[in-house]
Coordinates of C-alpha atoms in Angstrom, one line a residue:
Chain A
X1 CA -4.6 9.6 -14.8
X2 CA -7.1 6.8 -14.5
X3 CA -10.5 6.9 -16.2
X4 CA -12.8 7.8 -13.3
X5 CA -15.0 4.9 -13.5
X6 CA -11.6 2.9 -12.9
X7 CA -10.2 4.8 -9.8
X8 CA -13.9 4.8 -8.2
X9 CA -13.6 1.3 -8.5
X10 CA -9.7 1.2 -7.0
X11 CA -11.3 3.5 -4.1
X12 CA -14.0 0.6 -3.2
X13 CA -11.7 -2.0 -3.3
X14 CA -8.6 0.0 -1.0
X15 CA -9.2 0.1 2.1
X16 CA -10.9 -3.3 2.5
X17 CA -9.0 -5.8 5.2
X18 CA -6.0 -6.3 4.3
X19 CA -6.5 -4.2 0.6
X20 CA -3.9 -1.6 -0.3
X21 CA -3.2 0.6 -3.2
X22 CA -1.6 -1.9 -5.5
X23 CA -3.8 -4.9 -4.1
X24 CA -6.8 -2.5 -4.9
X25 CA -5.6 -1.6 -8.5
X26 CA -4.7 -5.3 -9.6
X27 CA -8.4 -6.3 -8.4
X28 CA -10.0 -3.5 -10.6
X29 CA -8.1 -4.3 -13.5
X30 CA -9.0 -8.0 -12.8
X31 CA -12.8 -7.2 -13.0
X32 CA -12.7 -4.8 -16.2
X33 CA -9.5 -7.3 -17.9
X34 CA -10.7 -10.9 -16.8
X35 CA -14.4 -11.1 -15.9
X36 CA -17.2 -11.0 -18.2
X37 CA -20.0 -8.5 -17.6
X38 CA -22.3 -11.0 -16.4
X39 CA -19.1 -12.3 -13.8
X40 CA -18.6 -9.1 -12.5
X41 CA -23.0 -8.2 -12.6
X42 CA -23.7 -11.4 -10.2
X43 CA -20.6 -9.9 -8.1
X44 CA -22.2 -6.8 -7.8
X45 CA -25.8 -8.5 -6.9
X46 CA -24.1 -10.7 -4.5
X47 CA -22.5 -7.7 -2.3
X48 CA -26.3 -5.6 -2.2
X49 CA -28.2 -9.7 -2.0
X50 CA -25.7 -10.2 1.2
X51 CA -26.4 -7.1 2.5
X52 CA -30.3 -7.4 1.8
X53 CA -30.7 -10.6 3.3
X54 CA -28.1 -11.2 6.1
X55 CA -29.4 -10.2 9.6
X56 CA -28.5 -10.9 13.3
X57 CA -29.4 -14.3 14.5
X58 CA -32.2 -13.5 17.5
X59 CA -30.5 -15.9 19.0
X60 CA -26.6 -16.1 18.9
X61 CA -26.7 -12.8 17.0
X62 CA -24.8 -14.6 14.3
X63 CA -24.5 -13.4 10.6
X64 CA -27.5 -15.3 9.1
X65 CA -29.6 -15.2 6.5
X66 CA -32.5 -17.4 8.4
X67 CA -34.4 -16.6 11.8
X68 CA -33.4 -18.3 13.3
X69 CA -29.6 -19.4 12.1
X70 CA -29.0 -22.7 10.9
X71 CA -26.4 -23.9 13.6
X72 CA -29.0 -22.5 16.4
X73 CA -32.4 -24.2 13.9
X74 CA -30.3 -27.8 14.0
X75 CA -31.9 -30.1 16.1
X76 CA -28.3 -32.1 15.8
X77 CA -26.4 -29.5 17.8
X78 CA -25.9 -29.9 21.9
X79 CA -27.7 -27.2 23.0
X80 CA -26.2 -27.7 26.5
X81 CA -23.2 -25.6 26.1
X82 CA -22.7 -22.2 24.4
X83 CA -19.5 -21.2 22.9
X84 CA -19.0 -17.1 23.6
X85 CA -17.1 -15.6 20.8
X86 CA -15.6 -12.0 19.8
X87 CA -16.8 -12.7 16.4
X88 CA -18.4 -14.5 13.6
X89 CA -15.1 -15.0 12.1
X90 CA -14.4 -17.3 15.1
X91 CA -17.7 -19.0 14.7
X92 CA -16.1 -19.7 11.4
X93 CA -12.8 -20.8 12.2
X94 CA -13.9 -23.0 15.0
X95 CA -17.0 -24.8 12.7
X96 CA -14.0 -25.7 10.6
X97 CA -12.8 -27.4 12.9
X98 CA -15.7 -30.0 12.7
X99 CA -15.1 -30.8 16.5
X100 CA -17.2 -28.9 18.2
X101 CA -21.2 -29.8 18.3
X102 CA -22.6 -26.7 20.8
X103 CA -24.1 -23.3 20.1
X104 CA -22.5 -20.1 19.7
X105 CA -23.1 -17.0 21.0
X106 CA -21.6 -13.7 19.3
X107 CA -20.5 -10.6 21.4
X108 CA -20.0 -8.6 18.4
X109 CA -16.6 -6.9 20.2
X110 CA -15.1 -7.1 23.9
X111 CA -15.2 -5.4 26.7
X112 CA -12.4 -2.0 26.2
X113 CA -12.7 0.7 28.6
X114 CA -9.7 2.5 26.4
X115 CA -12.0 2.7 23.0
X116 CA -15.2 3.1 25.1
X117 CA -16.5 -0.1 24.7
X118 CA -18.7 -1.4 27.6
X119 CA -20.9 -4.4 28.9
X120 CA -23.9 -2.5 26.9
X121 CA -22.2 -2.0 23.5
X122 CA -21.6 -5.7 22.9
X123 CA -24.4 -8.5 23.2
X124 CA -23.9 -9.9 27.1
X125 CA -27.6 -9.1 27.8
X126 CA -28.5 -11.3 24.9
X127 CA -26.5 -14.3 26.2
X128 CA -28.1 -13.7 29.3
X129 CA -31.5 -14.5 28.5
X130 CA -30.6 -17.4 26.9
X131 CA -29.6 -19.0 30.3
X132 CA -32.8 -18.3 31.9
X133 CA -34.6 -21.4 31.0
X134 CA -32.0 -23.8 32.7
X135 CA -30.9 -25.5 29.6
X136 CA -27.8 -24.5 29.0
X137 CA -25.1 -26.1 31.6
X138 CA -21.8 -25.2 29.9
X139 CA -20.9 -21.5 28.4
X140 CA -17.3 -21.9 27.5
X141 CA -15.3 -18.1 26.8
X142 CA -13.9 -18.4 23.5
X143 CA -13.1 -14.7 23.5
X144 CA -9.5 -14.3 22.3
X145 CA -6.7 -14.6 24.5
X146 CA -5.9 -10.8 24.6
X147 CA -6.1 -8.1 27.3
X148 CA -9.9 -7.0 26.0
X149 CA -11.0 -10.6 24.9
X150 CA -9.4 -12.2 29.0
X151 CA -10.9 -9.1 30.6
X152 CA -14.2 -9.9 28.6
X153 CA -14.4 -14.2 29.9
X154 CA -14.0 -12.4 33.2
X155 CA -16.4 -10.2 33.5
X156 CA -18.8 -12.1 32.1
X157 CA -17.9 -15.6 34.2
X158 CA -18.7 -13.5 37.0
X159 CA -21.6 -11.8 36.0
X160 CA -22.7 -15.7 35.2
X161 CA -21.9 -16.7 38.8
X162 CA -25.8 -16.9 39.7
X163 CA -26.7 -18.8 37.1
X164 CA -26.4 -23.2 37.2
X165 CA -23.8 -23.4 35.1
X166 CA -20.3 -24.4 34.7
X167 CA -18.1 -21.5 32.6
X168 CA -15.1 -22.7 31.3
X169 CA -12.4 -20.8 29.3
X170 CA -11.0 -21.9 26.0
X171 CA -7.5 -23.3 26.7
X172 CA -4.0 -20.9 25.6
X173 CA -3.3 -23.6 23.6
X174 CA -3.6 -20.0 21.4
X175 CA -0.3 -18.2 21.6
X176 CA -1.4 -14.9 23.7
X177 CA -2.0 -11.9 21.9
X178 CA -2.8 -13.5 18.6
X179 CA -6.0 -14.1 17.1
X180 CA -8.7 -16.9 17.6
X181 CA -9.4 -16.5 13.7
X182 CA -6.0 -16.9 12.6
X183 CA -5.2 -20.2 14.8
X184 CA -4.8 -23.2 12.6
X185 CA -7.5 -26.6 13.2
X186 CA -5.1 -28.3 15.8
X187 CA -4.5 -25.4 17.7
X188 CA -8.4 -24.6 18.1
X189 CA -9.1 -28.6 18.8
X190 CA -6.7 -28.5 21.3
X191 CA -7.6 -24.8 23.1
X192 CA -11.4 -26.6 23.1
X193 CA -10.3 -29.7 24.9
X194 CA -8.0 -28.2 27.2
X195 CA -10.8 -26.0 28.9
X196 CA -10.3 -25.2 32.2
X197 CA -13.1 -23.9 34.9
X198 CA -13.0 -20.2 35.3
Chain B
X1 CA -22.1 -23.6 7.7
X2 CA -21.9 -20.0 6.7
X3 CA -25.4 -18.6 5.9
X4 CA -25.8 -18.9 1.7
X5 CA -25.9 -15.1 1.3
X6 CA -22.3 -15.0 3.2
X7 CA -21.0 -18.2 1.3
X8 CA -22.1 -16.6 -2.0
X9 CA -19.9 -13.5 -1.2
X10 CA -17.0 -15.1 0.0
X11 CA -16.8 -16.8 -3.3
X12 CA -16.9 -14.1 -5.1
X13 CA -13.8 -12.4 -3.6
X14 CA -12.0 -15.8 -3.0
X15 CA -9.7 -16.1 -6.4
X16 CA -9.3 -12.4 -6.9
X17 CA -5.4 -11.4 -7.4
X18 CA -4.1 -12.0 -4.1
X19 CA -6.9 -13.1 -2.3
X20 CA -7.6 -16.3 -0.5
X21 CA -10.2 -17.7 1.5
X22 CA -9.0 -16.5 4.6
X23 CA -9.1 -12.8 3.3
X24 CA -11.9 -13.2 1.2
X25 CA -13.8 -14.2 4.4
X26 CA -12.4 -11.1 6.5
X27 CA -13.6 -8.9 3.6
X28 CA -17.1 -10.0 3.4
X29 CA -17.2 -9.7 7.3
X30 CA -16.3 -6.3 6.4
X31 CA -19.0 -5.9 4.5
X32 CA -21.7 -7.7 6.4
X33 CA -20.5 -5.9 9.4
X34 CA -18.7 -2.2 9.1
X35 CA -20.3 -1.0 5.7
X36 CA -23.6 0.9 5.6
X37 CA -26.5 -0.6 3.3
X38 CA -25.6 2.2 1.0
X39 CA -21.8 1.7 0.8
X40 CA -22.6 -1.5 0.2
X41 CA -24.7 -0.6 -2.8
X42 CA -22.7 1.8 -3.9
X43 CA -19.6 -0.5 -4.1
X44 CA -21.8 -2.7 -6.7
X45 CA -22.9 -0.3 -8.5
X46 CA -19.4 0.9 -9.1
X47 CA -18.6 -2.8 -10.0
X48 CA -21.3 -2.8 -13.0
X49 CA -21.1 1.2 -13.8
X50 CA -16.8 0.7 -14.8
X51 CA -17.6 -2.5 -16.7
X52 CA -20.1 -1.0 -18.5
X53 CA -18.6 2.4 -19.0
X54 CA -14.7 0.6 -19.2
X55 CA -13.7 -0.2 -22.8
X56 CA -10.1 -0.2 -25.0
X57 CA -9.2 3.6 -26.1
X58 CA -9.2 2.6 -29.8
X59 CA -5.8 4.3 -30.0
X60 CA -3.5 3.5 -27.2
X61 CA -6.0 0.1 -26.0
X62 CA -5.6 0.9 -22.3
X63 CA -8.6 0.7 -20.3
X64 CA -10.8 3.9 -20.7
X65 CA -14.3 5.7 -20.0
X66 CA -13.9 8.4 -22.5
X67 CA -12.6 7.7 -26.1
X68 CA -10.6 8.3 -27.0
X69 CA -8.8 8.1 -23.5
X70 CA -7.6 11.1 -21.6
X71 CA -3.5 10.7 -22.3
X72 CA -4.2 9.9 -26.1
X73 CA -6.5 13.4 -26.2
X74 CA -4.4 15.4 -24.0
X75 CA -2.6 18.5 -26.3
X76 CA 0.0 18.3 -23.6
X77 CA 1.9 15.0 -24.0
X78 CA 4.0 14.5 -26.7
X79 CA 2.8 12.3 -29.5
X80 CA 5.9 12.1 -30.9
X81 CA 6.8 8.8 -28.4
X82 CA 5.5 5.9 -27.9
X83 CA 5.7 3.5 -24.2
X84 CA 4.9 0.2 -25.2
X85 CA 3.5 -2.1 -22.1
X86 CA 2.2 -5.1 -21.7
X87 CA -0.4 -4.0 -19.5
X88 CA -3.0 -1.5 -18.0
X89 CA -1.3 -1.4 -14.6
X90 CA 2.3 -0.7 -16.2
X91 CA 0.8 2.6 -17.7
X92 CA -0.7 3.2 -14.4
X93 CA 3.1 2.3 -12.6
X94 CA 4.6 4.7 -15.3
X95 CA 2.5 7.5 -14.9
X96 CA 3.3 7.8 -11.4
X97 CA 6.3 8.7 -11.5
X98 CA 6.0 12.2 -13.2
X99 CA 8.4 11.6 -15.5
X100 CA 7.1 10.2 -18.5
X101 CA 5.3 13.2 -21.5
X102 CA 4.5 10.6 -24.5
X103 CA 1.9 8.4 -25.3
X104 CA 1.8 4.7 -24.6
X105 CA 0.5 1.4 -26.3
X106 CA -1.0 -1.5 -24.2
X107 CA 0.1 -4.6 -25.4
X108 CA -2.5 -6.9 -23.4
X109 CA -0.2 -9.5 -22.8
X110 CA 3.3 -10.6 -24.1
X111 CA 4.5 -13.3 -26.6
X112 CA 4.3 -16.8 -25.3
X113 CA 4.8 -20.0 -28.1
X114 CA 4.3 -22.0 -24.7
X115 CA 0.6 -20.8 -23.9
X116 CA -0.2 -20.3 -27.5
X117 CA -0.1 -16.9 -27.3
X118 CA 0.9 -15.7 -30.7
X119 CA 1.6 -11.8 -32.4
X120 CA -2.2 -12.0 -33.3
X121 CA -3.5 -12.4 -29.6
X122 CA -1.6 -9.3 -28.6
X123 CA -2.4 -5.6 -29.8
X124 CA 0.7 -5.5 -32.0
X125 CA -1.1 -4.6 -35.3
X126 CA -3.1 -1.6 -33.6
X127 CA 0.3 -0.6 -32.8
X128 CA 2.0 -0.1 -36.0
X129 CA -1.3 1.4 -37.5
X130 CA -0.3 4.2 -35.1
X131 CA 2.8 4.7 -36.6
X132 CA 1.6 4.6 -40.3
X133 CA 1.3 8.7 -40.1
X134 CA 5.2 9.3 -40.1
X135 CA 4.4 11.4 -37.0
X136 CA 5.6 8.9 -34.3
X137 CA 9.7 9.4 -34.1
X138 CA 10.3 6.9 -31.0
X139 CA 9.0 3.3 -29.9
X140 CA 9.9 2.8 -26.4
X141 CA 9.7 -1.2 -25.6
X142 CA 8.8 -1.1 -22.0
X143 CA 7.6 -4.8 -22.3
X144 CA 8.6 -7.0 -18.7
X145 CA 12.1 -8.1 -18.3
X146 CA 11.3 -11.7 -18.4
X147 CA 11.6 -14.0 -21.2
X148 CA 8.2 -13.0 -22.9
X149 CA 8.6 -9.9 -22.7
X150 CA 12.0 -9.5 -23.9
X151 CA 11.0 -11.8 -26.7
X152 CA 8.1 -9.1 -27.5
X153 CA 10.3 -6.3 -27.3
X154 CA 12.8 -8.0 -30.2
X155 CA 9.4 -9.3 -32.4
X156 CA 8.5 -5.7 -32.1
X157 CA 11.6 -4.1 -32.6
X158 CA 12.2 -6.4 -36.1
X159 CA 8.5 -5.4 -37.2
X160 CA 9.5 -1.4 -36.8
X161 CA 12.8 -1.7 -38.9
X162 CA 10.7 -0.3 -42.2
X163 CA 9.3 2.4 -40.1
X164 CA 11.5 5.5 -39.8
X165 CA 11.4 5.0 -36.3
X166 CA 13.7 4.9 -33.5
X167 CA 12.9 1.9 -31.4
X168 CA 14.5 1.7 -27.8
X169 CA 14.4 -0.5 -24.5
X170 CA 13.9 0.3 -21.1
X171 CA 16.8 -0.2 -19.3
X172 CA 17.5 -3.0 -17.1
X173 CA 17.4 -1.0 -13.9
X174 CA 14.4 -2.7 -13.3
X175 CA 15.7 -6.2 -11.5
X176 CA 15.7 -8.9 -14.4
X177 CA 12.9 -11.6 -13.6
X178 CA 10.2 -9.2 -12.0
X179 CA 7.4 -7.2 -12.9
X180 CA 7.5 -3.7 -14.1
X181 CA 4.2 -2.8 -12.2
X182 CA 6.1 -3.3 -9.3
X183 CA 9.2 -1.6 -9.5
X184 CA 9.4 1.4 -7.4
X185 CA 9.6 5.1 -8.8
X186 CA 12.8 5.8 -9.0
X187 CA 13.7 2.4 -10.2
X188 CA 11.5 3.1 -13.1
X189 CA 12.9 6.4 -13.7
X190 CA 16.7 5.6 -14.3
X191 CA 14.7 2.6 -16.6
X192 CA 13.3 5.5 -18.6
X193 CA 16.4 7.5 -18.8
X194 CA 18.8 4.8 -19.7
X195 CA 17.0 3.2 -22.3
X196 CA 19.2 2.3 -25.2
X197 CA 18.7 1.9 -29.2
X198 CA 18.2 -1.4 -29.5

């Protein structure tokens, strides 16, 4: 019995991470009760602006809205080592940790024979060409401690093998089976300085 | 050292009803990452279409696209009684049940001397304008049980004593101290049918 224009909106909203029903419903009513027009407009310009401008990075295939991003642009970052992650969520979480100074690269996924996913669906072949010049001397697997995200560091460490450098693996100062994005600051400084050799 | 495009949308989500920067981040990953360019757009334009289209039905004041709003022009329910909430997403809880035929007035708020929110901030005089025809034979006071609310309820209920009206409050199935939009179904059924004259 809700006015279309107000369930379309509940519809958008549900289904979101971590949105249900309720969530969904209290959101909408937030937009049409609380926010001005011109709130909710910029809100609206934001989501098709994000979408407009935000690309891969070329190089870490980041999220980015410069080419190329402004972690891999930053002549103050150690361009030595590359830190391999699942996810840009992870780039996020660890960059708050303001303890690490390297590059990232950004799989996009992990290895999962169950779901179908394999070496060529996620961006391996992208990491790989950024060894070939020699520069890079440390990749350290920050793929999460999972079956898909272990089974992921290994594969890759081996198909890195040939290459000059070292490949360490982001310490299980993570509890196993959880999620990289959801570890607190400690935990993440901790997994990055316990990194063992692989 | 998330791109501006990406920290712009974050911020936009961050602060809605339940949301924190945690989730607000997941959802815009959502959007950077799972949703099409035109789901994308569409969700925006869905944003600006209900606030524009999204006003108060000039009878009941709940949130509406038509005017007046669907339960106030339906032939079917019975105009007879009137729900009185405090909010949009109380009608909403109500009306999914199946239980409830009458009309309903949204409030917009409660009573509260402490936040300066006084009889003229809430929708109480567009509610006894409704009653001015003779035609409305109950009141139902389904204001919150918390202190507000029941305070609203009582304001009300003196304010209807000239009116040849019958003016009656949900009952207290609903756990005292919580919120009627999230009371389960049943709950909010045996509220409806034990209501008492107050």
């Amino acid at each position: 019995m809700h006015a279309t224009a107000i369930e379309n909106l509940i519809e958008k909203f549900e289904g979101l991470p971590g949105i249900g029903r309720r969530s969904a419903e209290r959101i909408a009513f937030h937009i049409l009760e609380r926010m001005s027009a011109d709130e909710a407009k910029s809100m609206a310009l934001c989501i098709t602006e994000a979408k407009e401008k935000i690309q891969f990075c070329p190089v870490c295939q980041n999220l980015t809205d410069t080419s190329p991003c402004k972690i891999c642009a930053s002549p103050k970052r150690d361009a030595s080592v590359i830190c391999v992650v699942e996810s840009p969520e992870d780039v996020s979480a660890i960059e708050s940790t303001n303890e690490y100074n390297g590059l990232y690269h950004v799989l996009h996924g992990a290895l999962s024979p169950m779901d179908g996913i394999t070496p060529d669906d996620i961006k391996i072949n992208e990491l790989l060409l950024r060894l070939a010049d020699g520069k890079v001397k440390e990749v350290i697997m920050a793929t999460n401690p999972t079956v898909n995200g272990t089974a992921t560091a290994v594969y890759i460490s081996k198909l890195l093998a040939p290459f000059d450098v070292k490949v360490t693996r982001i310490a299980h100062g993570i509890p196993v089976g959880s999620d990289i994005e959801y570890a607190d600051k400690i935990t993440l400084v901790k997994a990055l300085e316990g990194r063992q050799i692989m």
